[in-house]
Each structure stands twice: as structure tokens, then as C-alpha cells.
XYZ file of N, CA and C in Angstrom:
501
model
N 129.083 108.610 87.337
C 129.561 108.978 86.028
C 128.406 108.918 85.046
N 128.241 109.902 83.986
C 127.201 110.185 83.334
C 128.030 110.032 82.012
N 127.151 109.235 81.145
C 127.930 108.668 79.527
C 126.476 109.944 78.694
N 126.919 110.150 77.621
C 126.236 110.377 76.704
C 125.496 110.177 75.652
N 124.696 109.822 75.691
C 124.239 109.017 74.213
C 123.754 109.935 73.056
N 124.526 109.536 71.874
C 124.355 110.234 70.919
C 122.890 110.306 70.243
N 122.548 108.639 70.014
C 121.276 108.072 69.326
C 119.999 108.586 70.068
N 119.921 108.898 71.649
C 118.818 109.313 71.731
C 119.084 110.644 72.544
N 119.940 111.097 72.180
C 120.350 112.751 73.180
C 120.134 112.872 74.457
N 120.932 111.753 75.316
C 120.479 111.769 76.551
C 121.952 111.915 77.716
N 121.669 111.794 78.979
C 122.790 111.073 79.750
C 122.092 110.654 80.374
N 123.050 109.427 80.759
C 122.963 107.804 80.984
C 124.029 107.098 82.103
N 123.814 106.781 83.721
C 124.444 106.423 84.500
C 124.061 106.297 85.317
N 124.753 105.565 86.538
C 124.249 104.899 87.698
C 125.131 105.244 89.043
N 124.318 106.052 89.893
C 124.994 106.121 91.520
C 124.950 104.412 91.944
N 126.014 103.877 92.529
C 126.763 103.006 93.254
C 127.038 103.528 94.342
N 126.049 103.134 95.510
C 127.460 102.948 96.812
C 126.672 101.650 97.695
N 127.930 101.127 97.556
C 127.610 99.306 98.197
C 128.685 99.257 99.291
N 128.890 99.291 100.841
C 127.652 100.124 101.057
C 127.342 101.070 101.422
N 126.270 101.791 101.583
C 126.203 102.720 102.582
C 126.111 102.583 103.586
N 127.232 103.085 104.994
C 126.842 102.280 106.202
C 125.798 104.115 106.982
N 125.211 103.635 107.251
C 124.027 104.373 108.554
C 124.634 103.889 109.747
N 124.864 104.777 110.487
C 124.906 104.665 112.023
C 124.180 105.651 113.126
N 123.675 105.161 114.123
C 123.173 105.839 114.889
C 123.123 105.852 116.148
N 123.980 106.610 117.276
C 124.496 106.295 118.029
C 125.630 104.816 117.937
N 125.276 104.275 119.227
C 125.864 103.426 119.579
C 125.432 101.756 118.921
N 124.588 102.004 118.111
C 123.673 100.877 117.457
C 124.653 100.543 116.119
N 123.779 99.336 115.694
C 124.603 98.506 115.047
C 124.261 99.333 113.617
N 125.589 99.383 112.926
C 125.574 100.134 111.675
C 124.090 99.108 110.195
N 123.694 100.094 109.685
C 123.034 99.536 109.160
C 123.286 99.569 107.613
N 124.080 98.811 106.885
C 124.552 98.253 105.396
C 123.432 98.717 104.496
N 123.741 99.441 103.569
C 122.484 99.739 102.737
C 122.772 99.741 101.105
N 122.631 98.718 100.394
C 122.954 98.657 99.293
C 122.461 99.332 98.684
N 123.300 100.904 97.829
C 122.274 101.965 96.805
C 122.746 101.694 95.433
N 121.329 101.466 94.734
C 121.768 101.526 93.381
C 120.549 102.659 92.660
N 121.163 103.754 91.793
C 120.429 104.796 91.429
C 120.704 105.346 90.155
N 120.438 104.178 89.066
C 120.017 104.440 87.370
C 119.208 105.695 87.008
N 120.013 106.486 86.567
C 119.400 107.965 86.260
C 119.866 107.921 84.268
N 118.510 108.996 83.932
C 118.530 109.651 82.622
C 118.380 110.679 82.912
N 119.265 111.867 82.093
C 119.227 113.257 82.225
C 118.420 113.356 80.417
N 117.581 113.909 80.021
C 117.289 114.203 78.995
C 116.889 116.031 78.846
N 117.202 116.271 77.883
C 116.919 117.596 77.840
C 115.370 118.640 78.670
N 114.327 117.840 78.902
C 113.810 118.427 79.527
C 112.914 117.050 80.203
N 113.932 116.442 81.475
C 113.336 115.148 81.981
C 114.600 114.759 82.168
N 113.824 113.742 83.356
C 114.654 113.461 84.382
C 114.074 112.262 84.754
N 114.866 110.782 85.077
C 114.152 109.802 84.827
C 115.104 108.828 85.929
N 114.605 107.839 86.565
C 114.907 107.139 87.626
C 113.950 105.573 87.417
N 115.305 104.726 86.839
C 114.223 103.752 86.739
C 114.626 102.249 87.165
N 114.116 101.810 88.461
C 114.380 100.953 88.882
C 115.285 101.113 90.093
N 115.644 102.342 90.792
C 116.271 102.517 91.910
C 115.892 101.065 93.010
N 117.574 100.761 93.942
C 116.899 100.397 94.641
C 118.133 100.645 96.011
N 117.240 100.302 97.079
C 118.343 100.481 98.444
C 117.790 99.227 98.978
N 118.753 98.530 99.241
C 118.730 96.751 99.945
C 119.452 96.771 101.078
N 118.758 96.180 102.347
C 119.595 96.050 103.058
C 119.700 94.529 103.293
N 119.862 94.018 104.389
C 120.247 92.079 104.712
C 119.047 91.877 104.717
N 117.528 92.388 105.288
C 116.191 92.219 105.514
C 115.439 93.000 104.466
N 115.784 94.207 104.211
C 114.490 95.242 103.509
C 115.302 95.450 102.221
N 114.275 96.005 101.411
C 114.304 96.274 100.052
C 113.389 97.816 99.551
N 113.634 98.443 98.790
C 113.214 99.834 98.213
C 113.070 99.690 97.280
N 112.321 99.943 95.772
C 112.524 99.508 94.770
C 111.718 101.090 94.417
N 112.579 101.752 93.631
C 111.741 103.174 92.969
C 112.021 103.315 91.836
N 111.065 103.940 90.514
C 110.730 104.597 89.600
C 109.683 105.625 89.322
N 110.776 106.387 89.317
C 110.598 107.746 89.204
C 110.788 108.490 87.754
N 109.905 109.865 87.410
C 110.692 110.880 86.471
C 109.526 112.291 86.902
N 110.457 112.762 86.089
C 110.017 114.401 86.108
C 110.248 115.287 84.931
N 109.363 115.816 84.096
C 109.497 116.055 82.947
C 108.676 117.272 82.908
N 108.790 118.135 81.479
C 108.611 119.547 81.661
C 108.879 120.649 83.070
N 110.081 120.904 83.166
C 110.617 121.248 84.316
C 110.091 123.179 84.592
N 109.596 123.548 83.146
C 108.412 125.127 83.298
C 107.518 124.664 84.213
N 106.979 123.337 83.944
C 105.418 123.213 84.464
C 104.856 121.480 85.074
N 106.436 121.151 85.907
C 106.622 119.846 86.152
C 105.543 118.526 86.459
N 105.518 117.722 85.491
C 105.071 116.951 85.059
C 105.797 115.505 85.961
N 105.468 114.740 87.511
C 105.943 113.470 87.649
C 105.459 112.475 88.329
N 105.687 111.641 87.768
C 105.484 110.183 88.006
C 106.331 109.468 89.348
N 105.738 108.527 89.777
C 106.637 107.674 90.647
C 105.927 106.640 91.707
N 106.768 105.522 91.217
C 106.335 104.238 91.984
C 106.903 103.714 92.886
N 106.543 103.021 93.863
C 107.730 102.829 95.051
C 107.143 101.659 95.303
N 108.066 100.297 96.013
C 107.516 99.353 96.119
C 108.182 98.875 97.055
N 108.122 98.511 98.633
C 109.079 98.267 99.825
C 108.842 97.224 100.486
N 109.463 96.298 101.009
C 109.434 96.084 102.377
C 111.159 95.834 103.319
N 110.360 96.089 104.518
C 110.984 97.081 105.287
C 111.159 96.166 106.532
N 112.173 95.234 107.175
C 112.120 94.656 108.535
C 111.797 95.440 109.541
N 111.091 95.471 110.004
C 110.997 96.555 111.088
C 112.386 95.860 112.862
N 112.706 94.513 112.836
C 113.180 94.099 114.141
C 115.273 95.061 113.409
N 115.044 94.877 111.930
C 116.288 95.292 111.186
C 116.225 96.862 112.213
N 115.660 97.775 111.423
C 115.515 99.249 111.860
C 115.294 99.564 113.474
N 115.148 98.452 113.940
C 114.520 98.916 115.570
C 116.417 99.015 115.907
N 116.663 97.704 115.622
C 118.012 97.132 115.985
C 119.155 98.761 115.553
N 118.983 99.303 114.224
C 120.078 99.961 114.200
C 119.898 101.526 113.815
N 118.410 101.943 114.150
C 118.213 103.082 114.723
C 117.283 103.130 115.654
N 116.798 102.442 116.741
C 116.560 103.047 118.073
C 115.284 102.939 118.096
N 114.844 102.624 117.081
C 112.933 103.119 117.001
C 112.589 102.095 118.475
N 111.262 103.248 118.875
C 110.900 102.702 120.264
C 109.730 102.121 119.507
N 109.819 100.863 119.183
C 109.246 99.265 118.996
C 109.495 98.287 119.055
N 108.886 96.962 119.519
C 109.043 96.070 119.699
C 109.135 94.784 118.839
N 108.698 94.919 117.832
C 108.867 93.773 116.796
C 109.182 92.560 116.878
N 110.129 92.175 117.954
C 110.433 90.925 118.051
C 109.402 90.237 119.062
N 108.525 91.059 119.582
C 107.457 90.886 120.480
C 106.349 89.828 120.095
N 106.007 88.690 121.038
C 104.975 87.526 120.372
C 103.469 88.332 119.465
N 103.374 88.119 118.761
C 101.960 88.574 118.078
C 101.982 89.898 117.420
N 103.420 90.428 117.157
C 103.611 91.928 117.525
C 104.280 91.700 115.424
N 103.615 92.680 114.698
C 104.366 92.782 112.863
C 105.648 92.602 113.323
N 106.372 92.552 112.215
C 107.828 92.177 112.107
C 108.079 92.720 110.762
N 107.132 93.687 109.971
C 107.713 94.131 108.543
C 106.756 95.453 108.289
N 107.211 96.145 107.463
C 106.164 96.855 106.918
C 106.050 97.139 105.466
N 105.038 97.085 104.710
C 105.178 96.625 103.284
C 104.332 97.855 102.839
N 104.928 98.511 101.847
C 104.380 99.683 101.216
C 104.601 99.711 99.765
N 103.571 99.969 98.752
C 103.070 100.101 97.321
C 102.530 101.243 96.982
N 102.881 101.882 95.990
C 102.723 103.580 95.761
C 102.783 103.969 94.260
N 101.799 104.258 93.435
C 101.751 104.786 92.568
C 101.007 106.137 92.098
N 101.753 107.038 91.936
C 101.359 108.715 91.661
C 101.835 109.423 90.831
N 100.664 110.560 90.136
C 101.116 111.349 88.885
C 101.052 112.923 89.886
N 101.795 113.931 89.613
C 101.402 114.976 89.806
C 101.513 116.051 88.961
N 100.531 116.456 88.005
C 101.221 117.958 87.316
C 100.481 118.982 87.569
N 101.910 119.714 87.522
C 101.703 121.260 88.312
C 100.717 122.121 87.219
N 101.153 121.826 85.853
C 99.869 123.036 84.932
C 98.353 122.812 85.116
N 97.915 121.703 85.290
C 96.428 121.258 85.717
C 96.418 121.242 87.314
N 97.395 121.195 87.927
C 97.295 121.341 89.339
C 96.329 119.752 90.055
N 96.851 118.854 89.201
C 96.024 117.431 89.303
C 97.355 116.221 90.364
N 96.810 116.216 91.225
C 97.656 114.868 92.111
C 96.333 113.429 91.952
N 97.566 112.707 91.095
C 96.471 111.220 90.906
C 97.335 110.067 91.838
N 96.414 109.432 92.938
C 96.952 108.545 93.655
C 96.306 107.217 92.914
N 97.111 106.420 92.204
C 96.624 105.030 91.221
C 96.494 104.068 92.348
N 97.492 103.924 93.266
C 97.196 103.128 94.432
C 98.406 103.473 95.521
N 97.895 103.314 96.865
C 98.818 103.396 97.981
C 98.316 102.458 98.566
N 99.107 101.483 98.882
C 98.694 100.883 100.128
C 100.194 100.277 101.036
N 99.570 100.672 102.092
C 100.805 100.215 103.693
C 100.128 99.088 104.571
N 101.099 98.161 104.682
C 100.699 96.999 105.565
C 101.838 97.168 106.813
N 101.329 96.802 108.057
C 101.767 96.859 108.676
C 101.043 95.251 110.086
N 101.744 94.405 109.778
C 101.100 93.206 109.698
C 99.694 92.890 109.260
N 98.843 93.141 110.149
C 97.293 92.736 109.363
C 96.932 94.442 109.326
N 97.156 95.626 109.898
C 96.780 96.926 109.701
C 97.188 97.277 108.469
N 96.672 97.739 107.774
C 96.477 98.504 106.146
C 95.838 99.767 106.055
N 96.317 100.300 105.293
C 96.193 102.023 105.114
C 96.024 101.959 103.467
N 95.125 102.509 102.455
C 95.104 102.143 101.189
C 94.416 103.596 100.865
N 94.816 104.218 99.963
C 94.179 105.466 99.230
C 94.592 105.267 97.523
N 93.468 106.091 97.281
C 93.516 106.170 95.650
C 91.911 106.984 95.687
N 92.825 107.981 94.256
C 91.634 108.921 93.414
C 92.269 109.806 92.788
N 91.603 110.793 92.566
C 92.730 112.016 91.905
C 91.805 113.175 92.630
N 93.501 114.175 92.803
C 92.890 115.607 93.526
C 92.756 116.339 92.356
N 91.814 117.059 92.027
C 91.343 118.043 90.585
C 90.465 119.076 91.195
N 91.367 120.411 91.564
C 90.074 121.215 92.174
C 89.267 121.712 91.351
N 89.174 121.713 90.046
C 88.924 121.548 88.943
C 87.329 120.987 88.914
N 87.250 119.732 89.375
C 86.594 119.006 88.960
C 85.954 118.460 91.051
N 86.403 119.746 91.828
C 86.479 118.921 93.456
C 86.199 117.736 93.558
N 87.060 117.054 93.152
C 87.798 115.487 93.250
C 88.360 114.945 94.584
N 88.660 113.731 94.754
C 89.174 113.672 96.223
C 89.717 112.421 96.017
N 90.938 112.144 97.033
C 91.537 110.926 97.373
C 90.320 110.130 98.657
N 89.956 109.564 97.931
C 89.426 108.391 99.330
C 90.321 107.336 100.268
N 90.370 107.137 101.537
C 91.123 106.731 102.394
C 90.396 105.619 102.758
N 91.011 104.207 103.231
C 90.247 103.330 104.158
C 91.706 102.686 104.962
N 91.662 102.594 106.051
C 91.975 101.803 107.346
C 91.734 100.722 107.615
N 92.325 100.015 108.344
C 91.923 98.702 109.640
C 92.867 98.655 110.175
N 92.982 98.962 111.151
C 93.745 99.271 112.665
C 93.873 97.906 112.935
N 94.498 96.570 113.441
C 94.961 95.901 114.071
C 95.118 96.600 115.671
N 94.444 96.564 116.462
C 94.991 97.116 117.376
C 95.902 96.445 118.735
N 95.245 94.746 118.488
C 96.459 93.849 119.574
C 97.470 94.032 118.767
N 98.001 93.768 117.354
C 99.327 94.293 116.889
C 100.061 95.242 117.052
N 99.324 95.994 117.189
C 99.864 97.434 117.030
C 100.103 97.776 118.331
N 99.616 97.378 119.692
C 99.664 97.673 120.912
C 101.284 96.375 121.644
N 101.049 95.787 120.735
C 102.336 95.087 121.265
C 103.508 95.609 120.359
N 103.588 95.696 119.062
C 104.547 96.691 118.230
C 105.235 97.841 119.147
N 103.911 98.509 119.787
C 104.833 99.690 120.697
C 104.311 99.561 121.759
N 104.253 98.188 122.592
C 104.235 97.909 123.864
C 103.407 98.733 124.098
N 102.499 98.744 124.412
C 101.380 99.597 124.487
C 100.020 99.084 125.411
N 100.139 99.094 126.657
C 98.877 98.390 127.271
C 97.768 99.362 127.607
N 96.194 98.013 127.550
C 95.062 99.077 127.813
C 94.959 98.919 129.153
């Protein structure tokens, strides 16, 4: 349900569904608490503080999108994620509960993109995946041939027991 606000010419409301159940196959349904605070403003669109919870993981997003001629958006994402939760109730071929093996995956994300300058700015990304990390940041400006820089570190006994994986 979307309210109106007079004082700042907007609409104003929140998707609820507590919960959402996921199922997949024969696996155990997976509970997903959605909560999704939206502003409709005349030219913008705004998301602030979304989140999807489950018994282990968490989602946390803010988002918008503005000038919709020549879209202008933002958005931050901030997670972590059980991975033994998701193996359990969709199927993923990993091991997680495995000795020495992650048990989460933790992801941080902040990005601008507008389409009239044709500019994607990565402020920070970074993914953990027990001690393995994935981290980028820069801005794309062909403009200016700009670039996102990338750095890694592979864990690789983690990651080889994560998906059972022998050398």
C-alpha cells in the first residue's frame, strides 16, 4: 500500500511478506523475511533500507534511481549469507559444514551509475568468502579511459574443501 504525502509530493510504503517461503525440490523450505520501504517521487525512485532475513543470513539494500530520461542510480548492499543455510535448502553442490571448509559469505557494495555521462563508479566491493576476498573499486569513464581495478586472494585449502575438491 502506497500513502501519499502531501508536504513533500511523494508516495510512501512498504512491501511486507514475513514469510516468504522458497522451496526447492524436496529440500527444506527456506523462511525469508522481506521488508521493502519504497518512495515513488515524481521523477525517482528510492529504496531505503530494504532487507530479506532469514534464521542465518541477512540482505540489507539501499537503493534509488532518479532522472528516469537519463537514469541516474545509486545502490548499496550489505550481506551475509550462511552458506550450510542455502546448501541445506537449495541444493548448492557445497560443503560448508566441512572441517576447515567457510561457512558464510559476506558481501559490501557501493555504486553510482549514470547513463548521460555513461560513468559506472565502484566506491567499494568487496566479497569474503572465509579468508578468500574479491575487492574492486574505481570508476569506468570512457571519457577519461578509466578503469575498475580488481584484487583477489584465493584461499585455496578453503575453497577446495567448500566444494570438495581434491588435488
Amino acid at each position: 500500500l502506497l500513502d501519499y504525502n502531501i508536504a513533500s509530493t511523494n508516495y510512501q510504503g512498504s512491501l511486507r511478506i514475513d514469510p516468504l517461503n522458497l522451496a526447492y525440490a524436496a529440500n527444506s523450505p527456506l523462511n525469508v523475511h522481506v521488508n521493502l520501504p519504497v518512495v515513488i517521487e515524481k521523477d525517482a525512485i528510492r529504496v531505503n533500507s530494504a532487507t530479506l532475513n532469514t534464521a542465518q543470513s541477512q540482505i540489507l539494500v539501499t537503493a534509488s534511481m532518479q532522472n528516469m530520461n537519463a537514469p541516474q542510480i545509486a545502490a548499496k548492499l550489505n550481506a551475509t549469507v550462511s552458506l550450510p543455510e542455502m546448501q541445506k535448502s537449495l541444493a548448492l553442490p557445497i560443503y560448508p559444514n566441512a572441517k576447515g571448509a567457510p561457512n558464510s559469505v559476506s558481501a559490501e557494495l557501493a555504486a553510482n551509475y549514470d547513463q548521460k555521462n555513461n560513468i559506472v563508479q565502484v566506491q567499494t566491493a568487496h566479497v569474503a568468502v572465509g579468508a578468500t576476498t574479491l575487492q574492486a573499486s574505481g570508476t569506468l569513464d570512457p571519457s577519461k579511459n578509466s578503469s575498475v581495478q580488481f584484487n583477489a586472494n584465493l584461499a585455496l585449502n578453503e575453497l577446495s574443501r567448500l566444494l570438495n575438491v581434491t588435488s
